Amino acid sequence: MSTTTLNPELKSQLKDIVGNAFVDDPVQMAAYVCDALGHYEAIASMILKPKNTNEVSKIVRLCSENNISFVPQGGNTGLVAGAIPGPEKAELIISLERMDAIHEIDSINSTMTVDAGCILENIQNSADAIDRLFPLSLAAEGSCQIGGNLATNAGGTAVLKYGNARDLVLGLEVVLPNGEVWDGLRALRKDNAGYDLKQLFLGSEGTLGVITRAVLKLFPKPRSVCTALVAFPDIEATTLLLNLLREKTGDMLNAFEYMDKHCFDLLDEHSDLSNPFSQSFSHYALIELSSSHDSDLNAVLEGVLVEAFDSSIVLDALIGASLTQKQYFWKMRETIPTAYKKLGFGVIFDISVPVSSVPLFIHQANEFMKNNAPTARTLTFGHIGDGNIHYSAMQPKEGDVAAFRSLKKDLTVGINNLAINLNGSFTAEHGVGFAKVDELLRYRSETEVRLMKQIKSTLDPQNICNPGKVVSW
Ligand SMILES: Cc1cc2nc3c(=O)[nH]c(=O)nc-3n(C[C@H](O)[C@H](O)[C@H](O)COP(=O)(O)OP(=O)(O)OC[C@H]3O[C@@H](n4cnc5c(N)ncnc54)[C@H](O)[C@@H]3O)c2cc1C
């Protein structure tokens, strides 16, 4: 049985490893022990901030020798309470924030070797500086770290063209739960030597080891980008336009982000962003085409939109005329996940279904909410091009908030069941963390859960590496 109690001698040995880079004052620890949604608050025994792989390895080895459990933490922007200690434990947090070096950029190999604590936005900017693209992009990119992105197999807004985080990695270095360093930092595009071990750690949410470095894939930088905001008569029309764009623009389609009317109302109420159309519609999408050639993408998109307009798939469209206008459209989309926090308590979903089932899921979810929480404010937005919908039920504007909170479990099960019945997933990109452990057990087969536990117990037989997250025993 692992413990979280640090005796004074062990505490001082751990502090010695990182020099002065630790926090053990409860007030200063507060920022590290609250999850990004503000739903969970934990306590930690201390926060250690190693500067390199060797220090991480020494900390973890000492934890293993003394049966002490620990939690790897990146930017702490995760939405499933995976990066903070469990509610009954006061675990040690290993924060990667000081491991922020970019070690090597190989423009011929189109790769970049980075420390796990690099902020995503810094990686994007460093790629841009050598005329390359690192395509992972999400609203938290100014504070999330690449180690956290890889540990959660983050998705974001460019999955349609470039895939999830796991598709953007060639090599990995990981400190295993016994303190041993696995050096898989290979920069190879072809390498079939046995099992692809890095895939085990990608998406494992810090439960199988601490990611310390990665070799990332870079891509040609887009020379032309066209961004548009489009209004639709109904939800079905969004998938029809998606299909048409795929047919007519091939791999130019970079993003297809859905927002319903309630999201625009939210922005009106709680941000300085307002609807750029002259009237209000019920359904919108932000669409982006990009190409690594100099092409007139505005003309390409206009052609598709005219065809869609003639078939009544599209009601109105604004093509970004300047960089400022394109950025404004993106700001609207990216402000939604922070603005909805201003509505108070919410039950937030991260479901995915096959793209063809998106309209049916949204109709069923709205019907379910009408019957089970009629006063809740729903918001529907997300990466609809990948079938990933962030359906959210926020507390009523007026009325009994406590009664709404008490519905959390029923709403969670009800909405997730709808997704599962459409062959979907209860967690498309945020992962399981602590918040969705019950759902994993509910929706994944005994065989699948048993295999996950066997992998966990093989790599972490003491159950000290982020215990209580993803799978427990
Ligand atoms: C406004 C907002 C928008 C978001 N949009 C998206 C989105 O579009 N797509 C998406 O996928 N997610 C999104 N997220 C969720 C979140 O940003 C991602 O999950 C992100 O990848 C987490 O990175 P992080 O560095 O903050 O990790 P953390 O929150 O610190 O950690 C997340 C998990 O990874 C583990 N971990 C962290 N670093 C390491 C490491 N070095 N080694 C091993 N394990 C580690 C932690 O233990 C934890 O289980 C959003 C969050 C916010 C607040």
mmCIF file of N, CA and C in Angstrom, residues 336-455:
data_model
loop_
_atom_site.group_PDB
_atom_site.id
_atom_site.type_symbol
_atom_site.label_atom_id
_atom_site.label_comp_id
_atom_site.label_asym_id
_atom_site.label_seq_id
_atom_site.Cartn_x
_atom_site.Cartn_y
_atom_site.Cartn_z
ATOM 1 N N ILE A 336 -15.272 30.621 -25.869
ATOM 2 C CA ILE A 336 -16.437 29.901 -25.306
ATOM 3 C C ILE A 336 -16.065 29.058 -24.074
ATOM 4 N N PRO A 337 -14.982 28.219 -24.144
ATOM 5 C CA PRO A 337 -14.702 27.384 -22.964
ATOM 6 C C PRO A 337 -14.278 28.166 -21.717
ATOM 7 N N THR A 338 -13.847 29.409 -21.873
ATOM 8 C CA THR A 338 -13.540 30.172 -20.652
ATOM 9 C C THR A 338 -14.758 30.990 -20.221
ATOM 10 N N ALA A 339 -15.537 31.480 -21.213
ATOM 11 C CA ALA A 339 -16.700 32.315 -20.870
ATOM 12 C C ALA A 339 -17.778 31.511 -20.143
ATOM 13 N N TYR A 340 -17.901 30.210 -20.465
ATOM 14 C CA TYR A 340 -19.026 29.483 -19.847
ATOM 15 C C TYR A 340 -18.832 29.288 -18.353
ATOM 16 N N LYS A 341 -17.585 29.438 -17.897
ATOM 17 C CA LYS A 341 -17.363 29.342 -16.448
ATOM 18 C C LYS A 341 -18.110 30.454 -15.715
ATOM 19 N N LYS A 342 -18.350 31.582 -16.427
ATOM 20 C CA LYS A 342 -19.032 32.715 -15.792
ATOM 21 C C LYS A 342 -20.511 32.422 -15.552
ATOM 22 N N LEU A 343 -21.018 31.337 -16.139
ATOM 23 C CA LEU A 343 -22.423 30.980 -15.914
ATOM 24 C C LEU A 343 -22.600 30.177 -14.634
ATOM 25 N N GLY A 344 -21.491 29.865 -13.943
ATOM 26 C CA GLY A 344 -21.583 29.119 -12.683
ATOM 27 C C GLY A 344 -21.333 27.640 -12.908
ATOM 28 N N PHE A 345 -22.024 26.827 -12.129
ATOM 29 C CA PHE A 345 -21.801 25.387 -12.172
ATOM 30 C C PHE A 345 -22.342 24.796 -13.483
ATOM 31 N N GLY A 346 -21.590 23.851 -14.030
ATOM 32 C CA GLY A 346 -22.054 23.214 -15.252
ATOM 33 C C GLY A 346 -21.675 21.740 -15.297
ATOM 34 N N VAL A 347 -22.473 20.964 -15.996
ATOM 35 C CA VAL A 347 -22.112 19.569 -16.256
ATOM 36 C C VAL A 347 -21.601 19.563 -17.694
ATOM 37 N N ILE A 348 -20.292 19.276 -17.821
ATOM 38 C CA ILE A 348 -19.604 19.475 -19.097
ATOM 39 C C ILE A 348 -19.355 18.116 -19.754
ATOM 40 N N PHE A 349 -19.679 17.994 -21.005
ATOM 41 C CA PHE A 349 -19.459 16.720 -21.705
ATOM 42 C C PHE A 349 -18.424 16.882 -22.807
ATOM 43 N N ASP A 350 -17.755 15.773 -23.082
ATOM 44 C CA ASP A 350 -16.717 15.748 -24.116
ATOM 45 C C ASP A 350 -16.953 14.473 -24.910
ATOM 46 N N ILE A 351 -18.088 14.411 -25.575
ATOM 47 C CA ILE A 351 -18.449 13.139 -26.195
ATOM 48 C C ILE A 351 -18.025 13.119 -27.674
ATOM 49 N N SER A 352 -17.901 11.924 -28.208
ATOM 50 C CA SER A 352 -17.706 11.819 -29.652
ATOM 51 C C SER A 352 -18.626 10.740 -30.195
ATOM 52 N N VAL A 353 -19.081 10.968 -31.405
ATOM 53 C CA VAL A 353 -19.889 9.969 -32.131
ATOM 54 C C VAL A 353 -19.401 9.993 -33.577
ATOM 55 N N PRO A 354 -19.728 8.973 -34.364
ATOM 56 C CA PRO A 354 -19.372 9.073 -35.778
ATOM 57 C C PRO A 354 -19.967 10.372 -36.352
ATOM 58 N N VAL A 355 -19.225 11.037 -37.231
ATOM 59 C CA VAL A 355 -19.660 12.356 -37.714
ATOM 60 C C VAL A 355 -21.092 12.301 -38.264
ATOM 61 N N SER A 356 -21.427 11.184 -38.916
ATOM 62 C CA SER A 356 -22.779 11.058 -39.493
ATOM 63 C C SER A 356 -23.861 11.032 -38.415
ATOM 64 N N SER A 357 -23.498 10.742 -37.165
ATOM 65 C CA SER A 357 -24.496 10.681 -36.089
ATOM 66 C C SER A 357 -24.556 11.957 -35.253
ATOM 67 N N VAL A 358 -23.747 12.947 -35.601
ATOM 68 C CA VAL A 358 -23.718 14.176 -34.793
ATOM 69 C C VAL A 358 -25.104 14.832 -34.692
ATOM 70 N N PRO A 359 -25.826 15.039 -35.831
ATOM 71 C CA PRO A 359 -27.126 15.700 -35.700
ATOM 72 C C PRO A 359 -28.083 14.923 -34.789
ATOM 73 N N LEU A 360 -28.125 13.592 -34.956
ATOM 74 C CA LEU A 360 -29.027 12.787 -34.140
ATOM 75 C C LEU A 360 -28.661 12.917 -32.656
ATOM 76 N N PHE A 361 -27.357 12.871 -32.352
ATOM 77 C CA PHE A 361 -26.950 12.998 -30.949
ATOM 78 C C PHE A 361 -27.428 14.333 -30.372
ATOM 79 N N ILE A 362 -27.233 15.412 -31.133
ATOM 80 C CA ILE A 362 -27.597 16.735 -30.591
ATOM 81 C C ILE A 362 -29.114 16.824 -30.375
ATOM 82 N N HIS A 363 -29.900 16.297 -31.317
ATOM 83 C CA HIS A 363 -31.365 16.300 -31.120
ATOM 84 C C HIS A 363 -31.731 15.503 -29.872
ATOM 85 N N GLN A 364 -31.129 14.325 -29.736
ATOM 86 C CA GLN A 364 -31.472 13.464 -28.590
ATOM 87 C C GLN A 364 -31.036 14.117 -27.269
ATOM 88 N N ALA A 365 -29.871 14.749 -27.288
ATOM 89 C CA ALA A 365 -29.369 15.381 -26.057
ATOM 90 C C ALA A 365 -30.282 16.541 -25.651
ATOM 91 N N ASN A 366 -30.704 17.348 -26.636
ATOM 92 C CA ASN A 366 -31.600 18.474 -26.317
ATOM 93 C C ASN A 366 -32.932 17.967 -25.759
ATOM 94 N N GLU A 367 -33.434 16.892 -26.349
ATOM 95 C CA GLU A 367 -34.698 16.307 -25.887
ATOM 96 C C GLU A 367 -34.536 15.791 -24.454
ATOM 97 N N PHE A 368 -33.406 15.123 -24.210
ATOM 98 C CA PHE A 368 -33.136 14.585 -22.875
ATOM 99 C C PHE A 368 -33.103 15.713 -21.841
ATOM 100 N N MET A 369 -32.434 16.820 -22.203
ATOM 101 C CA MET A 369 -32.334 17.938 -21.256
ATOM 102 C C MET A 369 -33.712 18.559 -21.020
ATOM 103 N N LYS A 370 -34.512 18.654 -22.080
ATOM 104 C CA LYS A 370 -35.854 19.244 -21.943
ATOM 105 C C LYS A 370 -36.668 18.438 -20.931
ATOM 106 N N ASN A 371 -36.488 17.131 -20.943
ATOM 107 C CA ASN A 371 -37.263 16.263 -20.059
ATOM 108 C C ASN A 371 -36.670 16.164 -18.659
ATOM 109 N N ASN A 372 -35.356 16.352 -18.530
ATOM 110 C CA ASN A 372 -34.718 16.071 -17.239
ATOM 111 C C ASN A 372 -34.170 17.298 -16.510
ATOM 112 N N ALA A 373 -33.867 18.359 -17.230
ATOM 113 C CA ALA A 373 -33.381 19.578 -16.572
ATOM 114 C C ALA A 373 -33.807 20.767 -17.433
ATOM 115 N N PRO A 374 -35.129 21.008 -17.490
ATOM 116 C CA PRO A 374 -35.646 21.992 -18.454
ATOM 117 C C PRO A 374 -35.139 23.412 -18.230
ATOM 118 N N THR A 375 -34.701 23.739 -17.009
ATOM 119 C CA THR A 375 -34.266 25.127 -16.780
ATOM 120 C C THR A 375 -32.773 25.320 -17.017
ATOM 121 N N ALA A 376 -32.045 24.222 -17.265
ATOM 122 C CA ALA A 376 -30.594 24.338 -17.494
ATOM 123 C C ALA A 376 -30.330 25.114 -18.784
ATOM 124 N N ARG A 377 -29.184 25.813 -18.815
ATOM 125 C CA ARG A 377 -28.791 26.509 -20.055
ATOM 126 C C ARG A 377 -27.839 25.590 -20.806
ATOM 127 N N THR A 378 -28.232 25.123 -21.965
ATOM 128 C CA THR A 378 -27.311 24.236 -22.702
ATOM 129 C C THR A 378 -26.470 25.055 -23.685
ATOM 130 N N LEU A 379 -25.260 24.577 -23.874
ATOM 131 C CA LEU A 379 -24.353 25.171 -24.864
ATOM 132 C C LEU A 379 -23.809 24.010 -25.675
ATOM 133 N N THR A 380 -23.809 24.128 -26.984
ATOM 134 C CA THR A 380 -23.264 23.050 -27.808
ATOM 135 C C THR A 380 -22.225 23.639 -28.750
ATOM 136 N N PHE A 381 -21.017 23.156 -28.609
ATOM 137 C CA PHE A 381 -19.955 23.611 -29.506
ATOM 138 C C PHE A 381 -18.938 22.478 -29.627
ATOM 139 N N GLY A 382 -17.974 22.664 -30.506
ATOM 140 C CA GLY A 382 -16.921 21.655 -30.529
ATOM 141 C C GLY A 382 -16.384 21.355 -31.900
ATOM 142 N N HIS A 383 -15.537 20.334 -31.902
ATOM 143 C CA HIS A 383 -14.783 19.968 -33.098
ATOM 144 C C HIS A 383 -15.646 19.003 -33.906
ATOM 145 N N ILE A 384 -16.704 19.545 -34.466
ATOM 146 C CA ILE A 384 -17.740 18.702 -35.061
ATOM 147 C C ILE A 384 -17.191 17.933 -36.271
ATOM 148 N N GLY A 385 -16.161 18.474 -36.894
ATOM 149 C CA GLY A 385 -15.534 17.780 -38.030
ATOM 150 C C GLY A 385 -14.945 16.441 -37.631
ATOM 151 N N ASP A 386 -14.612 16.270 -36.327
ATOM 152 C CA ASP A 386 -14.117 14.967 -35.827
ATOM 153 C C ASP A 386 -15.212 14.236 -35.052
ATOM 154 N N GLY A 387 -16.428 14.734 -35.062
ATOM 155 C CA GLY A 387 -17.507 14.102 -34.294
ATOM 156 C C GLY A 387 -17.409 14.368 -32.799
ATOM 157 N N ASN A 388 -16.621 15.366 -32.399
ATOM 158 C CA ASN A 388 -16.389 15.656 -30.967
ATOM 159 C C ASN A 388 -17.226 16.869 -30.555
ATOM 160 N N ILE A 389 -18.204 16.607 -29.683
ATOM 161 C CA ILE A 389 -19.116 17.683 -29.279
ATOM 162 C C ILE A 389 -18.948 17.967 -27.797
ATOM 163 N N HIS A 390 -18.703 19.241 -27.476
ATOM 164 C CA HIS A 390 -18.681 19.656 -26.069
ATOM 165 C C HIS A 390 -20.082 20.142 -25.724
ATOM 166 N N TYR A 391 -20.910 19.201 -25.321
ATOM 167 C CA TYR A 391 -22.275 19.542 -24.922
ATOM 168 C C TYR A 391 -22.210 19.931 -23.449
ATOM 169 N N SER A 392 -22.782 21.068 -23.082
ATOM 170 C CA SER A 392 -22.673 21.510 -21.686
ATOM 171 C C SER A 392 -24.033 21.936 -21.172
ATOM 172 N N ALA A 393 -24.314 21.539 -19.938
ATOM 173 C CA ALA A 393 -25.553 21.961 -19.290
ATOM 174 C C ALA A 393 -25.166 22.831 -18.103
ATOM 175 N N MET A 394 -25.467 24.127 -18.207
ATOM 176 C CA MET A 394 -25.071 25.061 -17.165
ATOM 177 C C MET A 394 -26.247 25.334 -16.231
ATOM 178 N N GLN A 395 -25.908 25.760 -15.014
ATOM 179 C CA GLN A 395 -26.952 25.991 -14.017
ATOM 180 C C GLN A 395 -27.973 27.014 -14.537
ATOM 181 N N PRO A 396 -29.241 26.917 -14.070
ATOM 182 C CA PRO A 396 -30.261 27.856 -14.549
ATOM 183 C C PRO A 396 -29.897 29.290 -14.163
ATOM 184 N N LYS A 397 -30.336 30.236 -14.993
ATOM 185 C CA LYS A 397 -30.070 31.661 -14.734
ATOM 186 C C LYS A 397 -30.668 32.052 -13.381
ATOM 187 N N GLU A 398 -31.894 31.632 -13.188
ATOM 188 C CA GLU A 398 -32.544 31.855 -11.901
ATOM 189 C C GLU A 398 -33.082 30.504 -11.456
ATOM 190 N N GLY A 399 -33.312 30.382 -10.150
ATOM 191 C CA GLY A 399 -33.894 29.121 -9.695
ATOM 192 C C GLY A 399 -32.952 28.364 -8.791
ATOM 193 N N ASP A 400 -33.283 27.117 -8.586
ATOM 194 C CA ASP A 400 -32.643 26.323 -7.548
ATOM 195 C C ASP A 400 -31.345 25.674 -8.058
ATOM 196 N N VAL A 401 -30.216 26.317 -7.719
ATOM 197 C CA VAL A 401 -28.931 25.810 -8.203
ATOM 198 C C VAL A 401 -28.585 24.482 -7.519
ATOM 199 N N ALA A 402 -28.916 24.396 -6.231
ATOM 200 C CA ALA A 402 -28.600 23.163 -5.490
ATOM 201 C C ALA A 402 -29.337 21.979 -6.127
ATOM 202 N N ALA A 403 -30.583 22.214 -6.510
ATOM 203 C CA ALA A 403 -31.362 21.125 -7.140
ATOM 204 C C ALA A 403 -30.711 20.729 -8.461
ATOM 205 N N PHE A 404 -30.221 21.722 -9.206
ATOM 206 C CA PHE A 404 -29.563 21.419 -10.478
ATOM 207 C C PHE A 404 -28.289 20.611 -10.241
ATOM 208 N N ARG A 405 -27.490 21.048 -9.245
ATOM 209 C CA ARG A 405 -26.246 20.320 -8.927
ATOM 210 C C ARG A 405 -26.539 18.851 -8.599
ATOM 211 N N SER A 406 -27.649 18.613 -7.912
ATOM 212 C CA SER A 406 -27.947 17.245 -7.493
ATOM 213 C C SER A 406 -28.271 16.341 -8.700
ATOM 214 N N LEU A 407 -28.504 16.963 -9.853
ATOM 215 C CA LEU A 407 -28.820 16.169 -11.049
ATOM 216 C C LEU A 407 -27.565 15.682 -11.779
ATOM 217 N N LYS A 408 -26.380 16.142 -11.313
ATOM 218 C CA LYS A 408 -25.145 15.916 -12.080
ATOM 219 C C LYS A 408 -24.991 14.456 -12.532
ATOM 220 N N LYS A 409 -25.167 13.537 -11.580
ATOM 221 C CA LYS A 409 -24.916 12.127 -11.929
ATOM 222 C C LYS A 409 -25.913 11.636 -12.993
ATOM 223 N N ASP A 410 -27.201 11.963 -12.777
ATOM 224 C CA ASP A 410 -28.226 11.486 -13.727
ATOM 225 C C ASP A 410 -28.004 12.074 -15.122
ATOM 226 N N LEU A 411 -27.639 13.370 -15.155
ATOM 227 C CA LEU A 411 -27.412 13.997 -16.460
ATOM 228 C C LEU A 411 -26.194 13.377 -17.135
ATOM 229 N N THR A 412 -25.153 13.111 -16.329
ATOM 230 C CA THR A 412 -23.930 12.524 -16.881
ATOM 231 C C THR A 412 -24.234 11.168 -17.514
ATOM 232 N N VAL A 413 -24.930 10.340 -16.748
ATOM 233 C CA VAL A 413 -25.241 8.993 -17.265
ATOM 234 C C VAL A 413 -26.156 9.096 -18.485
ATOM 235 N N GLY A 414 -27.177 9.956 -18.391
ATOM 236 C CA GLY A 414 -28.161 10.066 -19.479
ATOM 237 C C GLY A 414 -27.521 10.497 -20.790
ATOM 238 N N ILE A 415 -26.730 11.573 -20.731
ATOM 239 C CA ILE A 415 -26.133 12.092 -21.980
ATOM 240 C C ILE A 415 -25.062 11.123 -22.505
ATOM 241 N N ASN A 416 -24.232 10.601 -21.590
ATOM 242 C CA ASN A 416 -23.204 9.657 -22.054
ATOM 243 C C ASN A 416 -23.831 8.409 -22.674
ATOM 244 N N ASN A 417 -24.944 7.939 -22.091
ATOM 245 C CA ASN A 417 -25.624 6.763 -22.665
ATOM 246 C C ASN A 417 -26.049 7.021 -24.109
ATOM 247 N N LEU A 418 -26.514 8.254 -24.363
ATOM 248 C CA LEU A 418 -26.939 8.578 -25.736
ATOM 249 C C LEU A 418 -25.763 8.420 -26.691
ATOM 250 N N ALA A 419 -24.602 8.932 -26.260
ATOM 251 C CA ALA A 419 -23.413 8.841 -27.122
ATOM 252 C C ALA A 419 -23.004 7.385 -27.325
ATOM 253 N N ILE A 420 -23.015 6.618 -26.227
ATOM 254 C CA ILE A 420 -22.585 5.210 -26.319
ATOM 255 C C ILE A 420 -23.536 4.425 -27.233
ATOM 256 N N ASN A 421 -24.840 4.734 -27.127
ATOM 257 C CA ASN A 421 -25.812 4.027 -27.981
ATOM 258 C C ASN A 421 -25.620 4.350 -29.459
ATOM 259 N N LEU A 422 -24.939 5.453 -29.731
ATOM 260 C CA LEU A 422 -24.633 5.789 -31.134
ATOM 261 C C LEU A 422 -23.196 5.372 -31.482
ATOM 262 N N ASN A 423 -22.671 4.407 -30.727
ATOM 263 C CA ASN A 423 -21.289 3.926 -30.928
ATOM 264 C C ASN A 423 -20.256 5.016 -30.713
ATOM 265 N N GLY A 424 -20.532 5.869 -29.715
ATOM 266 C CA GLY A 424 -19.613 6.963 -29.436
ATOM 267 C C GLY A 424 -18.787 6.717 -28.185
ATOM 268 N N SER A 425 -18.113 7.789 -27.728
ATOM 269 C CA SER A 425 -17.284 7.692 -26.522
ATOM 270 C C SER A 425 -17.702 8.771 -25.528
ATOM 271 N N PHE A 426 -17.537 8.455 -24.223
ATOM 272 C CA PHE A 426 -17.857 9.435 -23.181
ATOM 273 C C PHE A 426 -16.717 10.425 -22.990
ATOM 274 N N THR A 427 -15.567 10.168 -23.587
ATOM 275 C CA THR A 427 -14.466 11.125 -23.483
ATOM 276 C C THR A 427 -13.683 11.141 -24.793
ATOM 277 N N ALA A 428 -13.880 12.185 -25.558
ATOM 278 C CA ALA A 428 -13.267 12.243 -26.887
ATOM 279 C C ALA A 428 -11.819 12.683 -26.807
ATOM 280 N N GLU A 429 -11.548 13.742 -26.006
ATOM 281 C CA GLU A 429 -10.187 14.268 -26.003
ATOM 282 C C GLU A 429 -9.685 14.659 -24.622
ATOM 283 N N HIS A 430 -10.549 14.774 -23.632
ATOM 284 C CA HIS A 430 -10.079 15.243 -22.317
ATOM 285 C C HIS A 430 -9.511 14.118 -21.458
ATOM 286 N N GLY A 431 -9.854 12.881 -21.759
ATOM 287 C CA GLY A 431 -9.332 11.754 -21.006
ATOM 288 C C GLY A 431 -10.245 11.369 -19.853
ATOM 289 N N VAL A 432 -9.700 10.571 -18.946
ATOM 290 C CA VAL A 432 -10.488 9.997 -17.854
ATOM 291 C C VAL A 432 -10.157 10.686 -16.531
ATOM 292 N N GLY A 433 -8.853 10.858 -16.267
ATOM 293 C CA GLY A 433 -8.412 11.517 -15.037
ATOM 294 C C GLY A 433 -9.036 10.888 -13.821
ATOM 295 N N PHE A 434 -9.434 11.736 -12.871
ATOM 296 C CA PHE A 434 -10.165 11.269 -11.695
ATOM 297 C C PHE A 434 -11.665 11.355 -11.949
ATOM 298 N N ALA A 435 -12.060 12.382 -12.722
ATOM 299 C CA ALA A 435 -13.484 12.707 -12.853
ATOM 300 C C ALA A 435 -14.292 11.638 -13.589
ATOM 301 N N LYS A 436 -13.650 10.853 -14.469
ATOM 302 C CA LYS A 436 -14.438 9.927 -15.305
ATOM 303 C C LYS A 436 -14.080 8.454 -15.088
ATOM 304 N N VAL A 437 -13.498 8.168 -13.924
ATOM 305 C CA VAL A 437 -13.128 6.774 -13.626
ATOM 306 C C VAL A 437 -14.372 5.873 -13.659
ATOM 307 N N ASP A 438 -15.472 6.356 -13.074
ATOM 308 C CA ASP A 438 -16.701 5.535 -13.038
ATOM 309 C C ASP A 438 -17.200 5.241 -14.449
ATOM 310 N N GLU A 439 -17.096 6.265 -15.330
ATOM 311 C CA GLU A 439 -17.578 6.072 -16.707
ATOM 312 C C GLU A 439 -16.736 5.029 -17.435
ATOM 313 N N LEU A 440 -15.431 5.056 -17.195
ATOM 314 C CA LEU A 440 -14.575 4.066 -17.857
ATOM 315 C C LEU A 440 -15.040 2.655 -17.484
ATOM 316 N N LEU A 441 -15.317 2.459 -16.189
ATOM 317 C CA LEU A 441 -15.759 1.131 -15.741
ATOM 318 C C LEU A 441 -17.138 0.788 -16.292
ATOM 319 N N ARG A 442 -17.979 1.833 -16.450
ATOM 320 C CA ARG A 442 -19.339 1.580 -16.932
ATOM 321 C C ARG A 442 -19.348 1.218 -18.416
ATOM 322 N N TYR A 443 -18.512 1.892 -19.199
ATOM 323 C CA TYR A 443 -18.667 1.782 -20.648
ATOM 324 C C TYR A 443 -17.640 0.896 -21.349
ATOM 325 N N ARG A 444 -16.515 0.590 -20.701
ATOM 326 C CA ARG A 444 -15.545 -0.258 -21.373
ATOM 327 C C ARG A 444 -15.708 -1.695 -20.885
ATOM 328 N N SER A 445 -15.457 -2.655 -21.753
ATOM 329 C CA SER A 445 -15.727 -4.052 -21.412
ATOM 330 C C SER A 445 -14.779 -4.527 -20.318
ATOM 331 N N GLU A 446 -15.159 -5.618 -19.655
ATOM 332 C CA GLU A 446 -14.299 -6.215 -18.614
ATOM 333 C C GLU A 446 -12.924 -6.527 -19.178
ATOM 334 N N THR A 447 -12.932 -7.043 -20.408
ATOM 335 C CA THR A 447 -11.652 -7.409 -21.038
ATOM 336 C C THR A 447 -10.765 -6.178 -21.190
ATOM 337 N N GLU A 448 -11.366 -5.105 -21.666
ATOM 338 C CA GLU A 448 -10.580 -3.898 -21.909
ATOM 339 C C GLU A 448 -10.032 -3.326 -20.593
ATOM 340 N N VAL A 449 -10.891 -3.291 -19.574
ATOM 341 C CA VAL A 449 -10.454 -2.742 -18.268
ATOM 342 C C VAL A 449 -9.377 -3.653 -17.673
ATOM 343 N N ARG A 450 -9.560 -4.982 -17.810
ATOM 344 C CA ARG A 450 -8.558 -5.902 -17.263
ATOM 345 C C ARG A 450 -7.194 -5.687 -17.941
ATOM 346 N N LEU A 451 -7.211 -5.533 -19.261
ATOM 347 C CA LEU A 451 -5.946 -5.295 -19.980
ATOM 348 C C LEU A 451 -5.291 -4.001 -19.502
ATOM 349 N N MET A 452 -6.102 -2.965 -19.312
ATOM 350 C CA MET A 452 -5.551 -1.681 -18.835
ATOM 351 C C MET A 452 -4.911 -1.862 -17.459
ATOM 352 N N LYS A 453 -5.602 -2.591 -16.575
ATOM 353 C CA LYS A 453 -5.059 -2.806 -15.227
ATOM 354 C C LYS A 453 -3.769 -3.627 -15.275
ATOM 355 N N GLN A 454 -3.738 -4.601 -16.197
ATOM 356 C CA GLN A 454 -2.513 -5.425 -16.307
ATOM 357 C C GLN A 454 -1.328 -4.583 -16.769
ATOM 358 N N ILE A 455 -1.588 -3.674 -17.704
ATOM 359 C CA ILE A 455 -0.505 -2.791 -18.175
ATOM 360 C C ILE A 455 -0.046 -1.905 -17.018
#
